[in-house]
XYZ file of N, CA and C in Angstrom:
558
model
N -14.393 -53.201 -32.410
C -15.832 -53.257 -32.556
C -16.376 -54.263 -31.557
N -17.553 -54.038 -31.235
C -18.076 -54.652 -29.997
C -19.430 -55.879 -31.058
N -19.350 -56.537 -29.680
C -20.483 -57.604 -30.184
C -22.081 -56.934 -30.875
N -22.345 -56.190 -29.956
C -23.457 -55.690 -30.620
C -23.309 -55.192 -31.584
N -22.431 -54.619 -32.767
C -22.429 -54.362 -34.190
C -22.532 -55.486 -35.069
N -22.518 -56.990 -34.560
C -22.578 -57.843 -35.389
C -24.283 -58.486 -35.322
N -25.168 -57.486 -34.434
C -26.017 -58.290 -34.044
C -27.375 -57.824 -34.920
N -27.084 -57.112 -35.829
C -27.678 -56.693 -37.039
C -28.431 -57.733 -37.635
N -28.893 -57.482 -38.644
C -29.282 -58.263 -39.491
C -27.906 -58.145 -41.064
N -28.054 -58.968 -41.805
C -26.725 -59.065 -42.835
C -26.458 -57.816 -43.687
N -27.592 -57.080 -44.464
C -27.775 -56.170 -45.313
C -27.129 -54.866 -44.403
N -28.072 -54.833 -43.335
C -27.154 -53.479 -42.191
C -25.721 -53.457 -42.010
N -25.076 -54.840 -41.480
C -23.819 -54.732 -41.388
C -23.258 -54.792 -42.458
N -23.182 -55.532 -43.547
C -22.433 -55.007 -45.025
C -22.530 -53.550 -45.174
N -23.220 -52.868 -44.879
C -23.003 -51.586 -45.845
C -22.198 -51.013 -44.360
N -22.482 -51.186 -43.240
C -21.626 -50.063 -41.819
C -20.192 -50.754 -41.929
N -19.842 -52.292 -42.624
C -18.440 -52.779 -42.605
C -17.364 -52.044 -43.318
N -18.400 -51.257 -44.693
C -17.648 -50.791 -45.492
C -16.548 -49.320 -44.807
N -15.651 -49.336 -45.672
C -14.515 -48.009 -44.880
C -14.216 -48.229 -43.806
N -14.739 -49.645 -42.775
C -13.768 -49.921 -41.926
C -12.556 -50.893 -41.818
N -11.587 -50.793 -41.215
C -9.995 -51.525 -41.330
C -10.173 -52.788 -41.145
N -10.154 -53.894 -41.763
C -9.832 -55.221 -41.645
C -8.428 -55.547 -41.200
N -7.276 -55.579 -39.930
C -6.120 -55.680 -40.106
C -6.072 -57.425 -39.748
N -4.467 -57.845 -40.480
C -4.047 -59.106 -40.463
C -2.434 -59.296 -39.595
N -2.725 -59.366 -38.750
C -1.459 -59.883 -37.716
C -0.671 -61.307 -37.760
N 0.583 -61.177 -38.907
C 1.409 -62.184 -39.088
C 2.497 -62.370 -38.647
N 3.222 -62.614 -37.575
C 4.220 -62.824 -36.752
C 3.625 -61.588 -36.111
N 5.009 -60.688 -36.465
C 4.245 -59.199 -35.395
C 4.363 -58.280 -36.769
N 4.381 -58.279 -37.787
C 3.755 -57.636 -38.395
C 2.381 -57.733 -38.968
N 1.788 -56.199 -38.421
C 0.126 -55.941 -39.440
C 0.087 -55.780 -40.334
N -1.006 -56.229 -41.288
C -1.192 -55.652 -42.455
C -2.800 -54.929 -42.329
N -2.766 -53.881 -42.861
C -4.060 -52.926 -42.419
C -4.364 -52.588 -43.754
N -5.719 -52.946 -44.232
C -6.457 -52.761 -45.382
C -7.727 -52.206 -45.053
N -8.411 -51.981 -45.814
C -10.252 -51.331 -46.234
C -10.826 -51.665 -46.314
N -12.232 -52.533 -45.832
C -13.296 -52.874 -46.867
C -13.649 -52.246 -47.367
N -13.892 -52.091 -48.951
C -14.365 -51.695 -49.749
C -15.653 -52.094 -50.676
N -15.825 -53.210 -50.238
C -16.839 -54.340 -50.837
C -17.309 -55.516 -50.022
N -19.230 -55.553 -50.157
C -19.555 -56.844 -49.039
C -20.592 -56.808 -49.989
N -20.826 -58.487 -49.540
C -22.330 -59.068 -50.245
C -23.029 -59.519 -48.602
N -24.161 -59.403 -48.671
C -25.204 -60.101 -47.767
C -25.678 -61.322 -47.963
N -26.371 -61.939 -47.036
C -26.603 -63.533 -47.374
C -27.382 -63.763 -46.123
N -28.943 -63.599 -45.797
C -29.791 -63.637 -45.021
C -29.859 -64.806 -44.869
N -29.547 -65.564 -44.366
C -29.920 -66.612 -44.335
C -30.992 -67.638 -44.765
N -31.737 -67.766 -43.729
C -33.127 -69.789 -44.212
C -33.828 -69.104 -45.307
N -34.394 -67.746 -45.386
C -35.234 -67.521 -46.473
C -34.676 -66.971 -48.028
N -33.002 -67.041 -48.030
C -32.384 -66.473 -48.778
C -31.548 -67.488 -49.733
N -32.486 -67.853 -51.102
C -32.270 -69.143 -51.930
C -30.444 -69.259 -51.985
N -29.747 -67.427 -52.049
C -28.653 -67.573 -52.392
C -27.419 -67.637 -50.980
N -28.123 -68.211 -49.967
C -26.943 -68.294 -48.518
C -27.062 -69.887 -48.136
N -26.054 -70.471 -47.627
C -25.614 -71.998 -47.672
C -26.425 -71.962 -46.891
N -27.127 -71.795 -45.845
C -28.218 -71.845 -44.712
C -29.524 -71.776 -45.041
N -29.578 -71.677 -46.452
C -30.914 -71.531 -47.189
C -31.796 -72.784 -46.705
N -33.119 -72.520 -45.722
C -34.009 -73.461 -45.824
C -33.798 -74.411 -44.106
N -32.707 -73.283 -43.481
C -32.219 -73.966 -42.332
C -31.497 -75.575 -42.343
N -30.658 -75.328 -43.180
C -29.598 -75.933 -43.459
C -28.528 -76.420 -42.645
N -27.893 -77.216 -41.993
C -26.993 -77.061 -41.030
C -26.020 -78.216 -41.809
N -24.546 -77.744 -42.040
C -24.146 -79.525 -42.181
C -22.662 -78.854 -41.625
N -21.367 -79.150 -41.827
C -20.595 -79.074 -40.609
C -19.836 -77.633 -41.550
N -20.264 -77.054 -43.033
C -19.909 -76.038 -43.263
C -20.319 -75.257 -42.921
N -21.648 -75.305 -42.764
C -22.728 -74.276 -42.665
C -22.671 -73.762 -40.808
N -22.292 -74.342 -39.965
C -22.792 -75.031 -38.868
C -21.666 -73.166 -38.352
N -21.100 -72.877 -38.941
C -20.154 -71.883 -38.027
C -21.429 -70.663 -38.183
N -22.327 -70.749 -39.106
C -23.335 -69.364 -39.510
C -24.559 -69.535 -38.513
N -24.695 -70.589 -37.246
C -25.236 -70.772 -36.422
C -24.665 -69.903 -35.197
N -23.718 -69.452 -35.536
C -23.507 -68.672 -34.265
C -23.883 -67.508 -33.830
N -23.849 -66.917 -32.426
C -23.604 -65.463 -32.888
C -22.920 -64.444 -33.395
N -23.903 -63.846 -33.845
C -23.088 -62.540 -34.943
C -21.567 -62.132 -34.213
N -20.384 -61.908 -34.952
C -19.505 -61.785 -34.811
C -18.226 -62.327 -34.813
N -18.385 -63.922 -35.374
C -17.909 -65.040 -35.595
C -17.511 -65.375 -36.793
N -16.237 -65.743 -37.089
C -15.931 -65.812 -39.017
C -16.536 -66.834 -39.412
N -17.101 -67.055 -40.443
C -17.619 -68.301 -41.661
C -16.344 -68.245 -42.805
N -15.614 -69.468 -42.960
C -14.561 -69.388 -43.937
C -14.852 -70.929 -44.628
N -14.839 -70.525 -45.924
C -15.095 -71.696 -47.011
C -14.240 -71.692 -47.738
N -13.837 -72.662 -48.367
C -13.295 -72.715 -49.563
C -14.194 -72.948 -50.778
N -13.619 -72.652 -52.038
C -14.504 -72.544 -53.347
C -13.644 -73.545 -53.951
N -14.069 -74.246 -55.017
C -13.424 -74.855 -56.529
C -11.891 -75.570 -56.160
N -12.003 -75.782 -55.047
C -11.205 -76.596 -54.166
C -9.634 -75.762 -54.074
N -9.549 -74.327 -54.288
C -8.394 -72.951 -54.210
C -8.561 -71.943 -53.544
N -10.048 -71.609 -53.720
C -10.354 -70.089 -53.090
C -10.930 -70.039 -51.541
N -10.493 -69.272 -50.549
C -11.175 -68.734 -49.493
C -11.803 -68.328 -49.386
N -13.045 -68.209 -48.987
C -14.213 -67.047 -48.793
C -13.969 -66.918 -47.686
N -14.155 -65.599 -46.867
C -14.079 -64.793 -45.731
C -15.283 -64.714 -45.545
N -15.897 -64.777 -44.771
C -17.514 -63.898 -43.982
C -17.685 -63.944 -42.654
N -18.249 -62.679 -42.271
C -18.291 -62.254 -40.762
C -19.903 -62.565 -40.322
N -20.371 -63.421 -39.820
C -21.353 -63.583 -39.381
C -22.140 -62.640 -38.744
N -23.402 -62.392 -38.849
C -23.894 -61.529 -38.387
C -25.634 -62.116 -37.424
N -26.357 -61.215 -36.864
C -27.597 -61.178 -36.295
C -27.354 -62.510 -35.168
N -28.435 -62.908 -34.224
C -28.590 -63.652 -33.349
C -28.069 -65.001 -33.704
N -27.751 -65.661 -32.273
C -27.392 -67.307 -32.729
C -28.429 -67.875 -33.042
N -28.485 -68.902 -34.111
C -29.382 -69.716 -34.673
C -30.216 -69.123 -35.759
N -29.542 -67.711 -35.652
C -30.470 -66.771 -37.220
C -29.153 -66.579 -38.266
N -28.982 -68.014 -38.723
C -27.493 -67.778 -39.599
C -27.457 -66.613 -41.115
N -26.383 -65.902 -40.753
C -26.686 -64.377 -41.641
C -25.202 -64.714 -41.898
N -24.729 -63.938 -42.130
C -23.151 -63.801 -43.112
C -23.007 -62.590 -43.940
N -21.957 -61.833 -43.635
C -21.705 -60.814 -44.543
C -20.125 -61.171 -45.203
N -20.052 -61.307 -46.728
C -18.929 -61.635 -47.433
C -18.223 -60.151 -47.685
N -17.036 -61.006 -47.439
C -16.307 -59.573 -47.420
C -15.669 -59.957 -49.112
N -15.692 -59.431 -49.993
C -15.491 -59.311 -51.450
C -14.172 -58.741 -51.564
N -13.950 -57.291 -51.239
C -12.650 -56.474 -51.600
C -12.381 -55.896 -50.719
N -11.006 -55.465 -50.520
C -10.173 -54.757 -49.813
C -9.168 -54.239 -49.910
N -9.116 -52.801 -49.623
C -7.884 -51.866 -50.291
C -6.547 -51.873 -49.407
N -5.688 -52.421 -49.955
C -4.252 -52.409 -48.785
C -3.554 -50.977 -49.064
N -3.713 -50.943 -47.305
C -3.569 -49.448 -46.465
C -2.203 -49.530 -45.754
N -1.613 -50.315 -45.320
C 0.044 -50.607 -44.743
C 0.002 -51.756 -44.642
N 1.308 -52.660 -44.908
C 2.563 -51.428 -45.762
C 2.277 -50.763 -46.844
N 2.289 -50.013 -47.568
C 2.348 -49.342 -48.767
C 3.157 -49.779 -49.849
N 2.209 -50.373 -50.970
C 2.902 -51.024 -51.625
C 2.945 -50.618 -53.010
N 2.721 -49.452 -53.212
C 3.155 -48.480 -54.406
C 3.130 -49.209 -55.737
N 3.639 -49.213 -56.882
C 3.983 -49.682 -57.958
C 3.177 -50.819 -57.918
N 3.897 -52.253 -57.032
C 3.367 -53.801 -57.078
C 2.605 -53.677 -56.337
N 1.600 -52.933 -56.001
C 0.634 -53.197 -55.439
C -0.227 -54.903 -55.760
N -0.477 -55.476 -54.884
C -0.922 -56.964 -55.350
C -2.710 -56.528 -55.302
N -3.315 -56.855 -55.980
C -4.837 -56.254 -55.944
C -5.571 -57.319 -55.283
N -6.562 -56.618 -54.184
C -7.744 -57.844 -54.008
C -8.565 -57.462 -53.730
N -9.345 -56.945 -55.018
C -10.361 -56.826 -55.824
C -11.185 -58.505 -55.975
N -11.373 -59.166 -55.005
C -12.026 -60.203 -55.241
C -11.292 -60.961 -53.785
N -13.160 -61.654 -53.638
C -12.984 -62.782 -52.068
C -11.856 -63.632 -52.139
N -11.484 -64.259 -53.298
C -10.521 -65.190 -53.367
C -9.347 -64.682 -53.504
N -8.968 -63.460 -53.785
C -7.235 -62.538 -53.653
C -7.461 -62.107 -52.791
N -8.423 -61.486 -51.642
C -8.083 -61.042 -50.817
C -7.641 -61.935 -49.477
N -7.944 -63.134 -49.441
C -7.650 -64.182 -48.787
C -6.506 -64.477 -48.677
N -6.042 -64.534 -49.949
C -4.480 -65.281 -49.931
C -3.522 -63.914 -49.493
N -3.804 -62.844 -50.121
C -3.139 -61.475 -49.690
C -3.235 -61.895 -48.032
N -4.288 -61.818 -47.550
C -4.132 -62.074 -45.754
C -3.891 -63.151 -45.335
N -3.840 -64.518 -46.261
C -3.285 -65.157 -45.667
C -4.539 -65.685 -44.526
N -5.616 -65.738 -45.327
C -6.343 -66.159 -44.696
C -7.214 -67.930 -45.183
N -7.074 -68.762 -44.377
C -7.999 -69.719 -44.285
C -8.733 -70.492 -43.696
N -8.931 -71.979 -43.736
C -10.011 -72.289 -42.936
C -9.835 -72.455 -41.551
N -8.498 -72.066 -41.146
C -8.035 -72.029 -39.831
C -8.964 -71.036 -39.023
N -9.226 -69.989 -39.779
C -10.202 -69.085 -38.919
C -11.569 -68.826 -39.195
N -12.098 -70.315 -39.559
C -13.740 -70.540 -39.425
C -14.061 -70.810 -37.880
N -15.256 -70.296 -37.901
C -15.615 -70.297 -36.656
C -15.270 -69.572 -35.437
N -13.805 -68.995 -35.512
C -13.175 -68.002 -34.859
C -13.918 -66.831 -34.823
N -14.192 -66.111 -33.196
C -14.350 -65.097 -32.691
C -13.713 -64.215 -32.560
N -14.292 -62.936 -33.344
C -13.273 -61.897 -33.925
C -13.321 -61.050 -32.809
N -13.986 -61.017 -31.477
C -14.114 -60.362 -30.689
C -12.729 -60.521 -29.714
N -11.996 -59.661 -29.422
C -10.917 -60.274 -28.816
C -9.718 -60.794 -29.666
N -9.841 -61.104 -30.778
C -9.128 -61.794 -31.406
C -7.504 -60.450 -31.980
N -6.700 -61.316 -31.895
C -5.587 -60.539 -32.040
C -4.708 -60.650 -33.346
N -5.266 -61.774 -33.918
C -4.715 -62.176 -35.273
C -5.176 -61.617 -36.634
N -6.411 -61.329 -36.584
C -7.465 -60.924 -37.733
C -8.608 -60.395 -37.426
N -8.817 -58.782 -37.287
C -9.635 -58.274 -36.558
C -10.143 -56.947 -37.333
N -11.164 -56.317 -36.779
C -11.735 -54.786 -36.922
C -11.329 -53.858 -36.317
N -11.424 -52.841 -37.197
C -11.390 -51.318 -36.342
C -11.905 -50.319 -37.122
N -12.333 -49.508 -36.841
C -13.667 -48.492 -37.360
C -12.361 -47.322 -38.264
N -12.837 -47.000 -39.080
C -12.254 -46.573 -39.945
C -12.027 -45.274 -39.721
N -11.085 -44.140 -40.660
C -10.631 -43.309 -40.108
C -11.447 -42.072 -40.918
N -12.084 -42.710 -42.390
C -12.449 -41.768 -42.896
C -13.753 -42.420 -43.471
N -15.232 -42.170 -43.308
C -16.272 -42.753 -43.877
C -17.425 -42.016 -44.280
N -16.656 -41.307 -45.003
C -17.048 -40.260 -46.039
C -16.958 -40.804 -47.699
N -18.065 -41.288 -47.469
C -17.760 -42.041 -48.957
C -19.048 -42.179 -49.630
N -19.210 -42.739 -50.701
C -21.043 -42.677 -51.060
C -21.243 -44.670 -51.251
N -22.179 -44.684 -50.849
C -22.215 -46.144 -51.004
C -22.854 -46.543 -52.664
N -22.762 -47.508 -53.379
C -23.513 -47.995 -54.296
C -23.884 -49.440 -53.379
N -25.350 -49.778 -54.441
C -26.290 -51.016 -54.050
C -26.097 -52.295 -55.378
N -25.918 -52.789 -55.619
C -26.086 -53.932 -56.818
C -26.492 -55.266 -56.733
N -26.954 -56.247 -57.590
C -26.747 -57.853 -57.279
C -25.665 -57.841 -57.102
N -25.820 -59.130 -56.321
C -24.423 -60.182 -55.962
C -24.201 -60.931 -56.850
N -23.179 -61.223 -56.839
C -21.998 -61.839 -57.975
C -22.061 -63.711 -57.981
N -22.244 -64.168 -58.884
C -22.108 -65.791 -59.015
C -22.964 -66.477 -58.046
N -24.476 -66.032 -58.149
C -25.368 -66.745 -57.333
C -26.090 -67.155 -58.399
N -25.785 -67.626 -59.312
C -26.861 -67.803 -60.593
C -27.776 -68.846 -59.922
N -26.982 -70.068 -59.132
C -27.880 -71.092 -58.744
C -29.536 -70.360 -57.493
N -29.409 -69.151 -57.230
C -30.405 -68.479 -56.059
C -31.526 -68.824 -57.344
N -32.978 -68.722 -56.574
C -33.887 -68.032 -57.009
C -34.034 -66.775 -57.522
N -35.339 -66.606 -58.609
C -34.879 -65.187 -59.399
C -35.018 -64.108 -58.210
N -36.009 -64.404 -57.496
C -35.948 -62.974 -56.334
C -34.727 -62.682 -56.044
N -34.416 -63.792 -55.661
C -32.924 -63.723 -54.360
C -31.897 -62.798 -55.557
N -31.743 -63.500 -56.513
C -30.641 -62.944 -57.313
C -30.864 -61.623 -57.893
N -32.079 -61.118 -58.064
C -32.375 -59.193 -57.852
C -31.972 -58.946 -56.996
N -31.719 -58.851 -55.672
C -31.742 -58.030 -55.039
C -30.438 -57.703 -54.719
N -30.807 -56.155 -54.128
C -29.506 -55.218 -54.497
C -28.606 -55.364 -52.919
N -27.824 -56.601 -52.699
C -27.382 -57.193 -51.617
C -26.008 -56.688 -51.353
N -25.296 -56.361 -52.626
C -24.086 -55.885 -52.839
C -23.787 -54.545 -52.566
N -22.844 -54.418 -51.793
C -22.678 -52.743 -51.678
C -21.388 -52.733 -51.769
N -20.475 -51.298 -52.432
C -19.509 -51.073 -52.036
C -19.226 -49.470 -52.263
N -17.866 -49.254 -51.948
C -17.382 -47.529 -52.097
C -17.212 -47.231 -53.312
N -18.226 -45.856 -54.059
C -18.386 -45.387 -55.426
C -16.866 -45.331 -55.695
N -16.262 -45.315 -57.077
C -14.914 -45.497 -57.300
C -13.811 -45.620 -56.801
N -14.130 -46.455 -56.037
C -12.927 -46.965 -54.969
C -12.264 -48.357 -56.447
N -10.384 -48.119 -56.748
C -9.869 -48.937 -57.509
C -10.522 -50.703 -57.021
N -10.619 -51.204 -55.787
C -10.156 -52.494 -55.373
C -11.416 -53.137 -55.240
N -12.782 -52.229 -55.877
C -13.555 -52.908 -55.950
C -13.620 -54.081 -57.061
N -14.271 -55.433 -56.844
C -14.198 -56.054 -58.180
C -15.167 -55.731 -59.562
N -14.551 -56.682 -60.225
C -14.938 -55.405 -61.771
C -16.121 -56.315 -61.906
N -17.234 -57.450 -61.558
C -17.738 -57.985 -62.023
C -19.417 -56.936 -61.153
């Protein structure tokens, strides 16, 4: 995927991320999964995005970039959050990547589920090593347009923004693939 797909605004690219391949390059083996699930997070005017109000402090500071650039946080001092930055530099946007269906290797029976930002992280083996990292080029943790995106989208709130404003927390920011298993159940 090229730079200009990240140069969206947040709501656009969450829903075009969905059904495409997130792969994870660990030694020389890939692991190739789905998005199946993204939340949006508009940034300065959006009570529920860390950039709310034009915010900058040295977490926030990677959602200053341009679109196409990872934002990686940690939560509750365990969990990873993943997000792919999106729209112009200095218009900090973020699209959270929530769930993802693992596509190879094939892991049948034990399938490990990550149905949620914080399992799908550790499944890839992802952390704050790749904040701020440019996914453009990048050979470790990257995109590729999916093979089949024939799917129906659903719209919903986003998940654990209780602290947003009531607007912010209506709105239907959340998208993912209608009965797809690896969406999360919340």
């Amino acid at each position: 995927m090229d730079r200009y797909f990240f140069l969206q605004d947040a709501t656009t690219v969450a829903k075009l991320l969905l059904g495409n391949l997130l792969i994870r390059k660990i030694d020389k083996e890939e692991i190739v999964t789905r998005i199946v699930e993204t939340e949006a997070y508009m940034g300065i005017k959006d009570s529920a995005c860390h950039s709310y109000g034009g915010k900058i402090t040295n977490r926030t500071n990677a959602m200053y970039r341009i679109g196409g650039y990872f934002y990686v946080y940690i939560i509750y001092g365990i969990h990873y959050m993943f997000n792919v930055v999106t729209s112009d530099k200095n218009n900090p946007q973020a699209v959270l990547i929530r769930s993802v269906e693992p596509i190879s290797p094939l892991l049948g029976e034990k399938s490990i589920f990550t149905n949620g930002p914080g399992k799908l992280t550790k499944f890839l083996n992802i952390d704050l090593t790749f904040n701020k990292v440019d996914l453009i080029g990048n050979n470790e943790l990257f995109l590729q347009r999916g093979l089949n995106l024939d799917f129906n989208i659903v719209c919903s709130k986003r998940i654990n923004i209780d602290y947003a404003q009531e607007s912010d927390i209506n709105k239907l920011w959340r998208f993912y693939i209608k009965d797809n298993k690896f969406v999360s159940r919340r």
